[in-house]
Each structure stands twice: as structure tokens, then as C-alpha cells.
């Protein structure tokens, strides 16, 4: 079992995460983490990083609101880009990251939202969200940031999303 620490993103994470994700076959460019770090420094977003026994193991973003999807007009906090390195999955690290993001969201809202992909690569996250009390918003499936009309062809890629939300208790 790992000792888990949740902290804010640090500059060293900018180089660490792209290399770690590449080693497991996922492409996440360094420029993405540079943007995250800069936006965190500008207090535009919060980036929570999990360390497992001293090594970065995953991260999640908390946005002030989701610019896409059914919650964009309501402007409630949104959880985004939630990732745990494969070798650390199923050790409670994802739950600890979500605990931190939800606690921060509860400081400003009684609700938090997220979008989750529908292909099997998102299966563990889908199950985790449901176990934690997230519910579909009822707007159906979205594709490329638009509601997908019934019987419309689409591609089951990262752009095919179901939006979920969870009620929180304000702190």
C-alpha cells in the first residue's frame, strides 16, 4: 500500500507526466502540462497531483466551470482530465484525487460536474464516478461538444461523452 499525498502541481510535474504517460502508451504533450501549470499559477484552475510514496502517480483538474456541455450555462465547478498512471490504479489514488477536487468545489458550489468518455478505456472512471454518487444530467450523449441527436452516426472516441453531476455539501 502506498502513502498518498495530494498536493498542487509543481514545475517538475511538467516534464514528469508526459514521460510517464508515454511509457505506458498514452500521448500527453509537455505543452499541455505547461498550460496547466501556468493556468494554476494564474489561479484560473486548480491542479491536484497525487504522490504515491513520493512519486507522482496521477492528477486531476478543477475548472471554475465547464466551458462545454450542458453545465456551461450554469457555471458550476467541473472536474476535468482525471488520470492515474496505470501502475498506480486500484490503490485509492483516484478516490483521493476526487476527494480533493470535490472538497475544493464544495467551497464555492453545492454541485460539481464532469464529462466522461464512453469507450472501454473510460470504464474504470465510469464505475468510480457512479460509486461516488455522480448521476447523468439527462441531456444524453454529446459528441464533439454538441448533443448527439438520436440515431446519428458518431465515432466512439474521446469526443463521445456523457455528462454527470454530483450534489455536494457546501463547506
Short mmCIF file of C-alpha atoms in Angstrom, two decimals:
data_model
loop_
_atom_site.label_atom_id
_atom_site.label_comp_id
_atom_site.label_asym_id
_atom_site.label_seq_id
_atom_site.Cartn_x
_atom_site.Cartn_y
_atom_site.Cartn_z
CA UNK A 1 0.00 0.00 0.00
CA UNK A 2 1.22 3.46 -0.87
CA UNK A 3 1.40 6.52 1.31
CA UNK A 4 -0.66 9.02 -0.66
CA UNK A 5 -0.13 12.76 -0.60
CA UNK A 6 -2.31 15.21 -2.55
CA UNK A 7 -0.61 18.47 -3.50
CA UNK A 8 -0.76 21.27 -6.04
CA UNK A 9 1.04 20.83 -9.35
CA UNK A 10 4.75 21.67 -9.23
CA UNK A 11 7.04 22.74 -12.05
CA UNK A 12 8.81 19.34 -12.05
CA UNK A 13 5.49 17.69 -12.99
CA UNK A 14 5.62 19.44 -16.38
CA UNK A 15 8.35 17.07 -17.57
CA UNK A 16 7.47 14.07 -15.41
CA UNK A 17 3.92 13.38 -16.56
CA UNK A 18 4.46 13.41 -20.36
CA UNK A 19 7.32 10.92 -20.00
CA UNK A 20 5.40 8.70 -17.56
CA UNK A 21 2.30 8.61 -19.74
CA UNK A 22 4.38 7.96 -22.88
CA UNK A 23 6.00 4.97 -21.13
CA UNK A 24 2.54 3.42 -20.76
CA UNK A 25 1.48 4.24 -24.33
CA UNK A 26 -0.56 7.40 -23.73
CA UNK A 27 0.29 10.60 -25.57
CA UNK A 28 0.14 13.70 -23.36
CA UNK A 29 2.36 16.52 -24.65
CA UNK A 30 4.54 18.60 -22.37
CA UNK A 31 2.81 21.74 -23.68
CA UNK A 32 -0.41 20.53 -22.06
CA UNK A 33 1.24 20.45 -18.63
CA UNK A 34 2.94 23.78 -19.25
CA UNK A 35 -0.53 25.28 -19.86
CA UNK A 36 -1.94 23.61 -16.75
CA UNK A 37 0.89 24.93 -14.61
CA UNK A 38 0.58 28.47 -15.99
CA UNK A 39 -3.21 28.46 -15.53
CA UNK A 40 -2.76 27.20 -11.96
CA UNK A 41 -0.23 29.96 -11.26
CA UNK A 42 -2.76 32.48 -12.64
CA UNK A 43 -5.43 30.98 -10.34
CA UNK A 44 -7.60 30.08 -13.36
CA UNK A 45 -7.74 26.37 -12.43
CA UNK A 46 -6.63 24.06 -9.65
CA UNK A 47 -4.42 21.09 -10.45
CA UNK A 48 -4.25 18.37 -7.82
CA UNK A 49 -1.40 15.86 -8.04
CA UNK A 50 -1.27 12.58 -6.15
CA UNK A 51 2.05 11.26 -4.94
CA UNK A 52 2.31 7.58 -4.07
CA UNK A 53 5.18 7.05 -1.64
CA UNK A 54 6.89 10.17 -3.02
CA UNK A 55 6.37 9.56 -6.76
CA UNK A 56 3.77 11.45 -8.84
CA UNK A 57 1.00 8.97 -9.63
CA UNK A 58 -1.84 10.99 -11.15
CA UNK A 59 -3.61 14.31 -11.35
CA UNK A 60 -6.98 15.97 -11.83
CA UNK A 61 -8.08 19.49 -12.75
CA UNK A 62 -10.81 21.56 -11.15
CA UNK A 63 -12.15 24.20 -13.52
CA UNK A 64 -14.30 27.08 -12.27
CA UNK A 65 -16.91 25.81 -14.77
CA UNK A 66 -17.12 23.53 -17.80
CA UNK A 67 -16.94 25.62 -20.98
CA UNK A 68 -18.65 22.80 -22.92
CA UNK A 69 -21.66 20.63 -22.38
CA UNK A 70 -24.94 21.03 -20.56
CA UNK A 71 -23.45 22.66 -17.46
CA UNK A 72 -21.68 25.51 -19.28
CA UNK A 73 -24.50 27.98 -18.76
CA UNK A 74 -24.90 27.08 -15.08
CA UNK A 75 -21.22 27.77 -14.45
CA UNK A 76 -20.66 25.18 -11.75
CA UNK A 77 -17.19 23.76 -10.97
CA UNK A 78 -16.06 20.98 -13.29
CA UNK A 79 -13.67 18.09 -12.79
CA UNK A 80 -11.54 17.54 -15.88
CA UNK A 81 -8.63 15.49 -17.21
CA UNK A 82 -8.61 12.94 -14.39
CA UNK A 83 -5.72 10.50 -14.84
CA UNK A 84 -3.90 7.96 -12.69
CA UNK A 85 -0.88 6.16 -14.11
CA UNK A 86 -1.75 2.51 -14.81
CA UNK A 87 0.76 1.09 -12.32
CA UNK A 88 -0.92 3.05 -9.51
CA UNK A 89 -4.54 2.35 -10.38
CA UNK A 90 -6.81 0.44 -7.97
CA UNK A 91 -4.97 1.73 -4.89
CA UNK A 92 -7.35 4.50 -3.83
CA UNK A 93 -5.32 7.23 -5.53
CA UNK A 94 -8.12 8.26 -7.89
CA UNK A 95 -10.54 8.48 -4.98
CA UNK A 96 -8.15 10.69 -3.05
CA UNK A 97 -7.74 12.99 -6.07
CA UNK A 98 -11.51 13.25 -6.45
CA UNK A 99 -11.87 13.89 -2.70
CA UNK A 100 -9.55 16.89 -3.05
CA UNK A 101 -11.27 18.25 -6.16
CA UNK A 102 -14.74 17.80 -4.66
CA UNK A 103 -13.69 19.49 -1.40
CA UNK A 104 -12.37 22.48 -3.33
CA UNK A 105 -15.57 22.61 -5.41
CA UNK A 106 -17.69 22.48 -2.25
CA UNK A 107 -16.09 25.71 -1.09
CA UNK A 108 -17.85 27.56 -3.91
CA UNK A 109 -20.79 25.43 -5.03
CA UNK A 110 -23.24 22.78 -3.89
CA UNK A 111 -22.68 20.83 -7.12
CA UNK A 112 -19.80 19.64 -9.30
CA UNK A 113 -19.93 18.25 -12.84
CA UNK A 114 -17.78 16.30 -15.28
CA UNK A 115 -17.88 14.64 -18.65
CA UNK A 116 -16.75 11.06 -19.11
CA UNK A 117 -15.89 9.25 -22.33
CA UNK A 118 -17.93 6.23 -23.31
CA UNK A 119 -15.38 3.81 -24.76
CA UNK A 120 -13.95 1.00 -22.65
CA UNK A 121 -10.82 2.96 -21.81
CA UNK A 122 -13.02 5.08 -19.56
CA UNK A 123 -14.63 2.04 -17.91
CA UNK A 124 -12.80 2.35 -14.57
CA UNK A 125 -13.58 6.07 -14.35
CA UNK A 126 -17.25 5.48 -15.26
CA UNK A 127 -17.59 2.95 -12.45
CA UNK A 128 -15.78 5.17 -9.96
CA UNK A 129 -17.99 8.18 -10.72
CA UNK A 130 -21.19 6.17 -10.26
CA UNK A 131 -19.92 4.68 -6.98
CA UNK A 132 -19.19 8.21 -5.77
CA UNK A 133 -22.74 9.40 -6.46
CA UNK A 134 -22.41 11.10 -9.84
CA UNK A 135 -25.58 10.94 -11.94
CA UNK A 136 -26.21 11.58 -15.64
CA UNK A 137 -27.66 15.02 -16.25
CA UNK A 138 -30.32 13.71 -18.67
CA UNK A 139 -29.11 15.51 -21.79
CA UNK A 140 -27.99 12.26 -23.41
CA UNK A 141 -24.71 11.64 -25.16
CA UNK A 142 -22.62 14.51 -26.51
CA UNK A 143 -20.27 14.29 -29.48
CA UNK A 144 -17.69 16.96 -30.33
CA UNK A 145 -19.18 19.34 -27.74
CA UNK A 146 -22.76 19.10 -29.05
CA UNK A 147 -25.73 16.95 -28.01
CA UNK A 148 -25.88 13.91 -30.28
CA UNK A 149 -29.28 13.54 -31.93
CA UNK A 150 -30.90 10.11 -31.73
CA UNK A 151 -29.81 7.66 -34.43
CA UNK A 152 -26.94 9.88 -35.55
CA UNK A 153 -23.70 8.22 -36.57
CA UNK A 154 -20.63 9.06 -34.50
CA UNK A 155 -17.19 7.74 -33.59
CA UNK A 156 -16.62 6.12 -30.20
CA UNK A 157 -13.56 8.23 -29.40
CA UNK A 158 -12.65 10.71 -26.65
CA UNK A 159 -15.19 13.18 -28.11
CA UNK A 160 -18.18 10.94 -27.26
CA UNK A 161 -19.13 12.00 -23.73
CA UNK A 162 -21.80 11.58 -21.07
CA UNK A 163 -22.14 14.42 -18.56
CA UNK A 164 -22.61 13.69 -14.88
CA UNK A 165 -23.05 15.80 -11.77
CA UNK A 166 -22.97 15.32 -8.02
CA UNK A 167 -24.55 17.27 -5.20
CA UNK A 168 -22.05 18.50 -2.61
CA UNK A 169 -22.37 19.97 0.84
CA UNK A 170 -21.03 23.50 0.98
CA UNK A 171 -18.22 23.97 3.46
#
